[in-house]
């Protein structure tokens, strides 16, 4: 809960580790069922935590989809994230 701009979405994205690339994590831990999950390997987080134990549902489609990119292209980008970025998240 909090007023607009207070950091709700930012915190939610951090919990599922989908923050924007220009964001740097300075400090802090996230504990889930007694286990720290913010710093575990991405592959383990993807396999066991994200969308299985922690999920995020955006309030409105405009928060989830980019209005200037076709929805199909955004879905393809999501599916091909690794291939497109070479990143492991
Ligand atoms: N812990 C933080 N440190 C630095 N900037 C932050 C932090 N939390 C939020 N922000 C910035 O504040 C702005 C509003 O955050 P946001 O998460 O969109 O708020 P809300 O969802 O509550 O409206 C964004 O530009 C975001 O990058
Ligand atoms: Mg928000």
PDB file of N, CA and C and ligand atoms in Angstrom:
ATOM      1  N   UNK A   1       0.838  -1.194   0.000  1.00  0.00           N
ATOM      2  CA  UNK A   1       0.000   0.000   0.000  1.00  0.00           C
ATOM      3  C   UNK A   1       0.876   1.248   0.000  1.00  0.00           C
ATOM      4  N   UNK A   2       0.445   2.268  -0.681  1.00  0.00           N
ATOM      5  CA  UNK A   2       1.209   3.507  -0.657  1.00  0.00           C
ATOM      6  C   UNK A   2       0.760   4.407  -1.778  1.00  0.00           C
ATOM      7  N   UNK A   3       1.066   5.665  -1.663  1.00  0.00           N
ATOM      8  CA  UNK A   3       0.620   6.583  -2.702  1.00  0.00           C
ATOM      9  C   UNK A   3       1.407   6.384  -3.990  1.00  0.00           C
ATOM     10  N   UNK A   4       0.876   6.931  -5.073  1.00  0.00           N
ATOM     11  CA  UNK A   4       1.511   6.790  -6.370  1.00  0.00           C
ATOM     12  C   UNK A   4       2.945   7.323  -6.321  1.00  0.00           C
ATOM     13  N   UNK A   5       3.870   6.547  -6.847  1.00  0.00           N
ATOM     14  CA  UNK A   5       5.260   6.975  -6.875  1.00  0.00           C
ATOM     15  C   UNK A   5       6.049   6.587  -5.642  1.00  0.00           C
ATOM     16  N   UNK A   6       5.422   5.859  -4.724  1.00  0.00           N
ATOM     17  CA  UNK A   6       6.122   5.526  -3.481  1.00  0.00           C
ATOM     18  C   UNK A   6       7.002   4.283  -3.613  1.00  0.00           C
ATOM     19  N   UNK A   7       6.885   3.560  -4.747  1.00  0.00           N
ATOM     20  CA  UNK A   7       7.788   2.423  -4.968  1.00  0.00           C
ATOM     21  C   UNK A   7       7.135   1.059  -4.922  1.00  0.00           C
ATOM     22  N   UNK A   8       5.819   0.976  -4.981  1.00  0.00           N
ATOM     23  CA  UNK A   8       5.132  -0.331  -4.912  1.00  0.00           C
ATOM     24  C   UNK A   8       5.542  -1.242  -6.070  1.00  0.00           C
ATOM     25  N   UNK A   9       5.445  -0.719  -7.291  1.00  0.00           N
ATOM     26  CA  UNK A   9       5.770  -1.544  -8.464  1.00  0.00           C
ATOM     27  C   UNK A   9       7.243  -1.935  -8.455  1.00  0.00           C
ATOM     28  N   UNK A  10       8.087  -1.008  -8.060  1.00  0.00           N
ATOM     29  CA  UNK A  10       9.519  -1.287  -8.005  1.00  0.00           C
ATOM     30  C   UNK A  10       9.808  -2.431  -7.040  1.00  0.00           C
ATOM     31  N   UNK A  11       9.164  -2.405  -5.898  1.00  0.00           N
ATOM     32  CA  UNK A  11       9.359  -3.469  -4.913  1.00  0.00           C
ATOM     33  C   UNK A  11       8.825  -4.802  -5.446  1.00  0.00           C
ATOM     34  N   UNK A  12       7.655  -4.756  -6.096  1.00  0.00           N
ATOM     35  CA  UNK A  12       7.070  -5.997  -6.620  1.00  0.00           C
ATOM     36  C   UNK A  12       7.973  -6.602  -7.688  1.00  0.00           C
ATOM     37  N   UNK A  13       8.527  -5.747  -8.562  1.00  0.00           N
ATOM     38  CA  UNK A  13       9.429  -6.255  -9.608  1.00  0.00           C
ATOM     39  C   UNK A  13      10.692  -6.840  -8.998  1.00  0.00           C
ATOM     40  N   UNK A  14      11.146  -6.225  -7.917  1.00  0.00           N
ATOM     41  CA  UNK A  14      12.338  -6.749  -7.257  1.00  0.00           C
ATOM     42  C   UNK A  14      12.076  -8.141  -6.696  1.00  0.00           C
ATOM     43  N   UNK A  15      10.872  -8.341  -6.155  1.00  0.00           N
ATOM     44  CA  UNK A  15      10.561  -9.641  -5.555  1.00  0.00           C
ATOM     45  C   UNK A  15      10.570 -10.761  -6.597  1.00  0.00           C
ATOM     46  N   UNK A  16      10.197 -10.433  -7.849  1.00  0.00           N
ATOM     47  CA  UNK A  16      10.245 -11.465  -8.896  1.00  0.00           C
ATOM     48  C   UNK A  16      11.491 -11.305  -9.777  1.00  0.00           C
ATOM     49  N   UNK A  17      12.367 -10.408  -9.369  1.00  0.00           N
ATOM     50  CA  UNK A  17      13.659 -10.194 -10.047  1.00  0.00           C
ATOM     51  C   UNK A  17      13.494  -9.890 -11.531  1.00  0.00           C
ATOM     52  N   UNK A  18      12.618  -8.947 -11.826  1.00  0.00           N
ATOM     53  CA  UNK A  18      12.453  -8.520 -13.220  1.00  0.00           C
ATOM     54  C   UNK A  18      12.649  -7.010 -13.342  1.00  0.00           C
ATOM     55  N   UNK A  19      13.588  -6.467 -12.583  1.00  0.00           N
ATOM     56  CA  UNK A  19      13.826  -5.035 -12.645  1.00  0.00           C
ATOM     57  C   UNK A  19      14.497  -4.647 -13.948  1.00  0.00           C
ATOM     58  N   UNK A  20      14.358  -3.368 -14.315  1.00  0.00           N
ATOM     59  CA  UNK A  20      14.938  -2.872 -15.546  1.00  0.00           C
ATOM     60  C   UNK A  20      16.460  -2.967 -15.490  1.00  0.00           C
ATOM     61  N   UNK A  21      17.069  -2.976 -16.686  1.00  0.00           N
ATOM     62  CA  UNK A  21      18.505  -3.225 -16.752  1.00  0.00           C
ATOM     63  C   UNK A  21      19.343  -2.111 -16.134  1.00  0.00           C
ATOM     64  N   UNK A  22      18.785  -0.880 -16.069  1.00  0.00           N
ATOM     65  CA  UNK A  22      19.588   0.213 -15.513  1.00  0.00           C
ATOM     66  C   UNK A  22      19.418   0.352 -13.999  1.00  0.00           C
ATOM     67  N   UNK A  23      18.755  -0.618 -13.385  1.00  0.00           N
ATOM     68  CA  UNK A  23      18.577  -0.597 -11.938  1.00  0.00           C
ATOM     69  C   UNK A  23      19.698  -1.394 -11.293  1.00  0.00           C
ATOM     70  N   UNK A  24      20.304  -0.829 -10.247  1.00  0.00           N
ATOM     71  CA  UNK A  24      21.304  -1.610  -9.522  1.00  0.00           C
ATOM     72  C   UNK A  24      20.810  -1.855  -8.102  1.00  0.00           C
ATOM     73  N   UNK A  25      20.986  -3.061  -7.687  1.00  0.00           N
ATOM     74  CA  UNK A  25      20.581  -3.475  -6.355  1.00  0.00           C
ATOM     75  C   UNK A  25      21.719  -3.146  -5.404  1.00  0.00           C
ATOM     76  N   UNK A  26      21.450  -2.270  -4.451  1.00  0.00           N
ATOM     77  CA  UNK A  26      22.511  -1.798  -3.571  1.00  0.00           C
ATOM     78  C   UNK A  26      22.656  -2.692  -2.341  1.00  0.00           C
ATOM     79  N   UNK A  27      21.532  -3.015  -1.729  1.00  0.00           N
ATOM     80  CA  UNK A  27      21.620  -3.761  -0.467  1.00  0.00           C
ATOM     81  C   UNK A  27      20.290  -4.453  -0.193  1.00  0.00           C
ATOM     82  N   UNK A  28      20.313  -5.421   0.672  1.00  0.00           N
ATOM     83  CA  UNK A  28      19.086  -6.050   1.126  1.00  0.00           C
ATOM     84  C   UNK A  28      18.968  -7.503   0.717  1.00  0.00           C
ATOM     85  N   UNK A  29      18.093  -8.194   1.394  1.00  0.00           N
ATOM     86  CA  UNK A  29      17.825  -9.606   1.128  1.00  0.00           C
ATOM     87  C   UNK A  29      16.322  -9.812   1.040  1.00  0.00           C
ATOM     88  N   UNK A  30      15.927 -10.906   0.410  1.00  0.00           N
ATOM     89  CA  UNK A  30      14.519 -11.294   0.374  1.00  0.00           C
ATOM     90  C   UNK A  30      14.435 -12.723   0.887  1.00  0.00           C
ATOM     91  N   UNK A  31      13.657 -12.930   1.926  1.00  0.00           N
ATOM     92  CA  UNK A  31      13.511 -14.270   2.492  1.00  0.00           C
ATOM     93  C   UNK A  31      12.139 -14.841   2.151  1.00  0.00           C
ATOM     94  N   UNK A  32      12.135 -16.055   1.659  1.00  0.00           N
ATOM     95  CA  UNK A  32      10.894 -16.764   1.361  1.00  0.00           C
ATOM     96  C   UNK A  32      10.965 -18.117   2.058  1.00  0.00           C
ATOM     97  N   UNK A  33      10.026 -18.370   2.923  1.00  0.00           N
ATOM     98  CA  UNK A  33      10.032 -19.612   3.711  1.00  0.00           C
ATOM     99  C   UNK A  33      11.380 -19.831   4.389  1.00  0.00           C
ATOM    100  N   UNK A  34      11.955 -18.751   4.899  1.00  0.00           N
ATOM    101  CA  UNK A  34      13.209 -18.843   5.637  1.00  0.00           C
ATOM    102  C   UNK A  34      14.458 -18.910   4.791  1.00  0.00           C
ATOM    103  N   UNK A  35      14.280 -18.884   3.452  1.00  0.00           N
ATOM    104  CA  UNK A  35      15.447 -18.978   2.565  1.00  0.00           C
ATOM    105  C   UNK A  35      15.644 -17.663   1.809  1.00  0.00           C
ATOM    106  N   UNK A  36      16.885 -17.206   1.747  1.00  0.00           N
ATOM    107  CA  UNK A  36      17.179 -15.975   1.025  1.00  0.00           C
ATOM    108  C   UNK A  36      17.083 -16.273  -0.483  1.00  0.00           C
ATOM    109  N   UNK A  37      16.256 -15.529  -1.217  1.00  0.00           N
ATOM    110  CA  UNK A  37      16.030 -15.861  -2.625  1.00  0.00           C
ATOM    111  C   UNK A  37      16.431 -14.742  -3.590  1.00  0.00           C
ATOM    112  N   UNK A  38      16.906 -13.616  -3.054  1.00  0.00           N
ATOM    113  CA  UNK A  38      17.275 -12.525  -3.960  1.00  0.00           C
ATOM    114  C   UNK A  38      18.628 -12.773  -4.618  1.00  0.00           C
ATOM    115  N   UNK A  39      19.472 -13.541  -3.949  1.00  0.00           N
ATOM    116  CA  UNK A  39      20.832 -13.733  -4.458  1.00  0.00           C
ATOM    117  C   UNK A  39      21.124 -15.152  -4.930  1.00  0.00           C
ATOM    118  N   UNK A  40      20.105 -15.986  -4.986  1.00  0.00           N
ATOM    119  CA  UNK A  40      20.347 -17.343  -5.502  1.00  0.00           C
ATOM    120  C   UNK A  40      20.534 -17.259  -7.011  1.00  0.00           C
ATOM    121  N   UNK A  41      21.167 -18.270  -7.634  1.00  0.00           N
ATOM    122  CA  UNK A  41      21.390 -18.224  -9.085  1.00  0.00           C
ATOM    123  C   UNK A  41      20.073 -18.047  -9.847  1.00  0.00           C
ATOM    124  N   UNK A  42      20.135 -17.285 -10.934  1.00  0.00           N
ATOM    125  CA  UNK A  42      18.945 -16.993 -11.725  1.00  0.00           C
ATOM    126  C   UNK A  42      18.238 -18.266 -12.186  1.00  0.00           C
ATOM    127  N   UNK A  43      19.004 -19.237 -12.582  1.00  0.00           N
ATOM    128  CA  UNK A  43      18.402 -20.480 -13.075  1.00  0.00           C
ATOM    129  C   UNK A  43      17.567 -21.164 -11.987  1.00  0.00           C
ATOM    130  N   UNK A  44      18.084 -21.175 -10.777  1.00  0.00           N
ATOM    131  CA  UNK A  44      17.345 -21.757  -9.654  1.00  0.00           C
ATOM    132  C   UNK A  44      16.093 -20.928  -9.358  1.00  0.00           C
ATOM    133  N   UNK A  45      16.230 -19.605  -9.408  1.00  0.00           N
ATOM    134  CA  UNK A  45      15.080 -18.731  -9.155  1.00  0.00           C
ATOM    135  C   UNK A  45      14.007 -18.959 -10.206  1.00  0.00           C
ATOM    136  N   UNK A  46      14.410 -19.052 -11.465  1.00  0.00           N
ATOM    137  CA  UNK A  46      13.459 -19.275 -12.564  1.00  0.00           C
ATOM    138  C   UNK A  46      12.758 -20.630 -12.426  1.00  0.00           C
ATOM    139  N   UNK A  47      13.540 -21.637 -12.063  1.00  0.00           N
ATOM    140  CA  UNK A  47      13.002 -22.996 -12.008  1.00  0.00           C
ATOM    141  C   UNK A  47      12.076 -23.214 -10.808  1.00  0.00           C
ATOM    142  N   UNK A  48      12.418 -22.599  -9.661  1.00  0.00           N
ATOM    143  CA  UNK A  48      11.700 -22.952  -8.431  1.00  0.00           C
ATOM    144  C   UNK A  48      10.847 -21.845  -7.820  1.00  0.00           C
ATOM    145  N   UNK A  49      11.176 -20.584  -8.138  1.00  0.00           N
ATOM    146  CA  UNK A  49      10.506 -19.503  -7.410  1.00  0.00           C
ATOM    147  C   UNK A  49       9.572 -18.663  -8.297  1.00  0.00           C
ATOM    148  N   UNK A  50      10.126 -18.081  -9.383  1.00  0.00           N
ATOM    149  CA  UNK A  50       9.346 -17.119 -10.167  1.00  0.00           C
ATOM    150  C   UNK A  50       8.153 -17.801 -10.830  1.00  0.00           C
ATOM    151  N   UNK A  51       6.989 -17.211 -10.619  1.00  0.00           N
ATOM    152  CA  UNK A  51       5.687 -17.687 -11.135  1.00  0.00           C
ATOM    153  C   UNK A  51       5.245 -18.970 -10.445  1.00  0.00           C
ATOM    154  N   UNK A  52       6.087 -19.574  -9.633  1.00  0.00           N
ATOM    155  CA  UNK A  52       5.653 -20.768  -8.902  1.00  0.00           C
ATOM    156  C   UNK A  52       5.353 -20.414  -7.455  1.00  0.00           C
ATOM    157  N   UNK A  53       6.268 -19.669  -6.827  1.00  0.00           N
ATOM    158  CA  UNK A  53       6.035 -19.276  -5.434  1.00  0.00           C
ATOM    159  C   UNK A  53       5.792 -17.777  -5.294  1.00  0.00           C
ATOM    160  N   UNK A  54       6.360 -16.987  -6.212  1.00  0.00           N
ATOM    161  CA  UNK A  54       6.115 -15.544  -6.205  1.00  0.00           C
ATOM    162  C   UNK A  54       5.684 -15.135  -7.608  1.00  0.00           C
ATOM    163  N   UNK A  55       4.565 -14.451  -7.717  1.00  0.00           N
ATOM    164  CA  UNK A  55       4.108 -13.972  -9.014  1.00  0.00           C
ATOM    165  C   UNK A  55       3.623 -12.533  -8.868  1.00  0.00           C
ATOM    166  N   UNK A  56       3.576 -11.859  -9.992  1.00  0.00           N
ATOM    167  CA  UNK A  56       3.133 -10.459  -9.980  1.00  0.00           C
ATOM    168  C   UNK A  56       2.099 -10.282 -11.086  1.00  0.00           C
ATOM    169  N   UNK A  57       0.972  -9.691 -10.735  1.00  0.00           N
ATOM    170  CA  UNK A  57      -0.067  -9.403 -11.719  1.00  0.00           C
ATOM    171  C   UNK A  57      -0.205  -7.883 -11.822  1.00  0.00           C
ATOM    172  N   UNK A  58       0.205  -7.291 -12.941  1.00  0.00           N
ATOM    173  CA  UNK A  58       0.079  -5.833 -13.078  1.00  0.00           C
ATOM    174  C   UNK A  58      -1.389  -5.412 -12.990  1.00  0.00           C
ATOM    175  N   UNK A  59      -1.586  -4.236 -12.393  1.00  0.00           N
ATOM    176  CA  UNK A  59      -2.939  -3.719 -12.191  1.00  0.00           C
ATOM    177  C   UNK A  59      -3.643  -3.470 -13.524  1.00  0.00           C
ATOM    178  N   UNK A  60      -2.889  -2.998 -14.510  1.00  0.00           N
ATOM    179  CA  UNK A  60      -3.494  -2.650 -15.793  1.00  0.00           C
ATOM    180  C   UNK A  60      -2.563  -3.089 -16.917  1.00  0.00           C
ATOM    181  N   UNK A  61      -3.151  -3.392 -18.072  1.00  0.00           N
ATOM    182  CA  UNK A  61      -2.331  -3.879 -19.179  1.00  0.00           C
ATOM    183  C   UNK A  61      -1.277  -2.856 -19.604  1.00  0.00           C
ATOM    184  N   UNK A  62      -1.585  -1.570 -19.385  1.00  0.00           N
ATOM    185  CA  UNK A  62      -0.611  -0.547 -19.778  1.00  0.00           C
ATOM    186  C   UNK A  62       0.656  -0.622 -18.927  1.00  0.00           C
ATOM    187  N   UNK A  63       0.548  -1.280 -17.772  1.00  0.00           N
ATOM    188  CA  UNK A  63       1.741  -1.450 -16.937  1.00  0.00           C
ATOM    189  C   UNK A  63       2.559  -2.659 -17.370  1.00  0.00           C
ATOM    190  N   UNK A  64       1.945  -3.540 -18.151  1.00  0.00           N
ATOM    191  CA  UNK A  64       2.620  -4.771 -18.532  1.00  0.00           C
ATOM    192  C   UNK A  64       3.054  -4.749 -19.986  1.00  0.00           C
ATOM    193  N   UNK A  65       2.266  -4.062 -20.821  1.00  0.00           N
ATOM    194  CA  UNK A  65       2.548  -4.067 -22.252  1.00  0.00           C
ATOM    195  C   UNK A  65       2.972  -2.682 -22.716  1.00  0.00           C
ATOM    196  N   UNK A  66       3.865  -2.660 -23.672  1.00  0.00           N
ATOM    197  CA  UNK A  66       4.306  -1.388 -24.259  1.00  0.00           C
ATOM    198  C   UNK A  66       3.322  -1.014 -25.368  1.00  0.00           C
ATOM    199  N   UNK A  67       2.637   0.130 -25.245  1.00  0.00           N
ATOM    200  CA  UNK A  67       1.588   0.480 -26.205  1.00  0.00           C
ATOM    201  C   UNK A  67       2.090   0.764 -27.622  1.00  0.00           C
ATOM    202  N   UNK A  68       3.393   0.937 -27.803  1.00  0.00           N
ATOM    203  CA  UNK A  68       3.895   1.246 -29.143  1.00  0.00           C
ATOM    204  C   UNK A  68       4.547   0.031 -29.813  1.00  0.00           C
ATOM    205  N   UNK A  69       4.464  -1.125 -29.183  1.00  0.00           N
ATOM    206  CA  UNK A  69       4.997  -2.346 -29.786  1.00  0.00           C
ATOM    207  C   UNK A  69       3.861  -3.365 -29.881  1.00  0.00           C
ATOM    208  N   UNK A  70       3.747  -4.028 -31.026  1.00  0.00           N
ATOM    209  CA  UNK A  70       2.677  -5.017 -31.214  1.00  0.00           C
ATOM    210  C   UNK A  70       2.724  -6.079 -30.120  1.00  0.00           C
ATOM    211  N   UNK A  71       1.532  -6.491 -29.659  1.00  0.00           N
ATOM    212  CA  UNK A  71       1.454  -7.474 -28.576  1.00  0.00           C
ATOM    213  C   UNK A  71       2.174  -8.766 -28.970  1.00  0.00           C
ATOM    214  N   UNK A  72       1.975  -9.196 -30.216  1.00  0.00           N
ATOM    215  CA  UNK A  72       2.631 -10.423 -30.672  1.00  0.00           C
ATOM    216  C   UNK A  72       4.142 -10.322 -30.552  1.00  0.00           C
ATOM    217  N   UNK A  73       4.681  -9.158 -30.943  1.00  0.00           N
ATOM    218  CA  UNK A  73       6.132  -8.964 -30.857  1.00  0.00           C
ATOM    219  C   UNK A  73       6.605  -9.003 -29.405  1.00  0.00           C
ATOM    220  N   UNK A  74       5.782  -8.454 -28.501  1.00  0.00           N
ATOM    221  CA  UNK A  74       6.170  -8.458 -27.090  1.00  0.00           C
ATOM    222  C   UNK A  74       6.155  -9.878 -26.532  1.00  0.00           C
ATOM    223  N   UNK A  75       5.205 -10.671 -26.974  1.00  0.00           N
ATOM    224  CA  UNK A  75       5.162 -12.059 -26.502  1.00  0.00           C
ATOM    225  C   UNK A  75       6.348 -12.840 -27.049  1.00  0.00           C
ATOM    226  N   UNK A  76       6.689 -12.584 -28.301  1.00  0.00           N
ATOM    227  CA  UNK A  76       7.851 -13.265 -28.885  1.00  0.00           C
ATOM    228  C   UNK A  76       9.116 -12.854 -28.142  1.00  0.00           C
ATOM    229  N   UNK A  77       9.210 -11.548 -27.841  1.00  0.00           N
ATOM    230  CA  UNK A  77      10.393 -11.068 -27.137  1.00  0.00           C
ATOM    231  C   UNK A  77      10.509 -11.768 -25.786  1.00  0.00           C
ATOM    232  N   UNK A  78       9.384 -11.906 -25.101  1.00  0.00           N
ATOM    233  CA  UNK A  78       9.395 -12.558 -23.791  1.00  0.00           C
ATOM    234  C   UNK A  78       9.868 -14.010 -23.926  1.00  0.00           C
ATOM    235  N   UNK A  79       9.302 -14.694 -24.915  1.00  0.00           N
ATOM    236  CA  UNK A  79       9.654 -16.113 -25.093  1.00  0.00           C
ATOM    237  C   UNK A  79      11.121 -16.279 -25.465  1.00  0.00           C
ATOM    238  N   UNK A  80      11.661 -15.305 -26.205  1.00  0.00           N
ATOM    239  CA  UNK A  80      13.028 -15.427 -26.720  1.00  0.00           C
ATOM    240  C   UNK A  80      14.006 -14.587 -25.908  1.00  0.00           C
ATOM    241  N   UNK A  81      13.640 -14.259 -24.667  1.00  0.00           N
ATOM    242  CA  UNK A  81      14.443 -13.302 -23.898  1.00  0.00           C
ATOM    243  C   UNK A  81      15.923 -13.678 -23.872  1.00  0.00           C
ATOM    244  N   UNK A  82      16.196 -14.907 -23.570  1.00  0.00           N
ATOM    245  CA  UNK A  82      17.594 -15.330 -23.465  1.00  0.00           C
ATOM    246  C   UNK A  82      18.339 -15.136 -24.778  1.00  0.00           C
ATOM    247  N   UNK A  83      17.693 -15.556 -25.864  1.00  0.00           N
ATOM    248  CA  UNK A  83      18.353 -15.455 -27.160  1.00  0.00           C
ATOM    249  C   UNK A  83      18.565 -13.993 -27.556  1.00  0.00           C
ATOM    250  N   UNK A  84      17.595 -13.139 -27.189  1.00  0.00           N
ATOM    251  CA  UNK A  84      17.682 -11.733 -27.580  1.00  0.00           C
ATOM    252  C   UNK A  84      18.735 -10.969 -26.792  1.00  0.00           C
ATOM    253  N   UNK A  85      18.887 -11.307 -25.529  1.00  0.00           N
ATOM    254  CA  UNK A  85      19.768 -10.515 -24.673  1.00  0.00           C
ATOM    255  C   UNK A  85      21.060 -11.218 -24.333  1.00  0.00           C
ATOM    256  N   UNK A  86      21.040 -12.519 -24.390  1.00  0.00           N
ATOM    257  CA  UNK A  86      22.223 -13.252 -23.967  1.00  0.00           C
ATOM    258  C   UNK A  86      22.373 -13.242 -22.457  1.00  0.00           C
ATOM    259  N   UNK A  87      21.355 -12.682 -21.771  1.00  0.00           N
ATOM    260  CA  UNK A  87      21.426 -12.623 -20.318  1.00  0.00           C
ATOM    261  C   UNK A  87      20.802 -13.857 -19.706  1.00  0.00           C
ATOM    262  N   UNK A  88      21.142 -14.094 -18.439  1.00  0.00           N
ATOM    263  CA  UNK A  88      20.658 -15.311 -17.795  1.00  0.00           C
ATOM    264  C   UNK A  88      19.490 -15.038 -16.861  1.00  0.00           C
ATOM    265  N   UNK A  89      18.753 -13.958 -17.049  1.00  0.00           N
ATOM    266  CA  UNK A  89      17.628 -13.751 -16.151  1.00  0.00           C
ATOM    267  C   UNK A  89      16.313 -14.001 -16.828  1.00  0.00           C
TER     268      UNK A  89
HETATM  269  N1  LIG B   1      14.042   2.064  -3.695  1.00  0.00           N
HETATM  270  C1  LIG B   1      14.073   2.935  -4.716  1.00  0.00           C
HETATM  271  N2  LIG B   1      15.197   3.592  -5.023  1.00  0.00           N
HETATM  272  C2  LIG B   1      15.235   4.453  -6.036  1.00  0.00           C
HETATM  273  N3  LIG B   1      14.198   4.768  -6.828  1.00  0.00           N
HETATM  274  C3  LIG B   1      13.050   4.145  -6.575  1.00  0.00           C
HETATM  275  C4  LIG B   1      12.918   3.195  -5.510  1.00  0.00           C
HETATM  276  N4  LIG B   1      11.625   2.743  -5.505  1.00  0.00           N
HETATM  277  C5  LIG B   1      11.016   3.376  -6.513  1.00  0.00           C
HETATM  278  N5  LIG B   1      11.850   4.212  -7.165  1.00  0.00           N
HETATM  279  C6  LIG B   1      11.506   5.062  -8.304  1.00  0.00           C
HETATM  280  O1  LIG B   1      10.364   5.827  -7.953  1.00  0.00           O
HETATM  281  C7  LIG B   1       9.487   5.935  -9.055  1.00  0.00           C
HETATM  282  C8  LIG B   1       8.106   5.426  -8.691  1.00  0.00           C
HETATM  283  O2  LIG B   1       8.186   4.067  -8.320  1.00  0.00           O
HETATM  284  P1  LIG B   1       7.024   3.041  -8.625  1.00  0.00           P
HETATM  285  O3  LIG B   1       7.517   1.720  -8.168  1.00  0.00           O
HETATM  286  O4  LIG B   1       6.559   3.155 -10.039  1.00  0.00           O
HETATM  287  O5  LIG B   1       5.880   3.572  -7.654  1.00  0.00           O
HETATM  288  P2  LIG B   1       4.362   3.083  -7.494  1.00  0.00           P
HETATM  289  O6  LIG B   1       4.194   1.747  -8.163  1.00  0.00           O
HETATM  290  O7  LIG B   1       4.156   3.005  -6.002  1.00  0.00           O
HETATM  291  O8  LIG B   1       3.526   4.148  -8.110  1.00  0.00           O
HETATM  292  C9  LIG B   1      10.105   5.138 -10.197  1.00  0.00           C
HETATM  293  O9  LIG B   1      10.764   6.050 -11.063  1.00  0.00           O
HETATM  294  C10 LIG B   1      11.091   4.235  -9.509  1.00  0.00           C
HETATM  295  O10 LIG B   1      12.178   3.961 -10.357  1.00  0.00           O
HETATM  296 MG1  LIG B   2       2.908   1.106  -9.727  1.00  0.00          MG
END
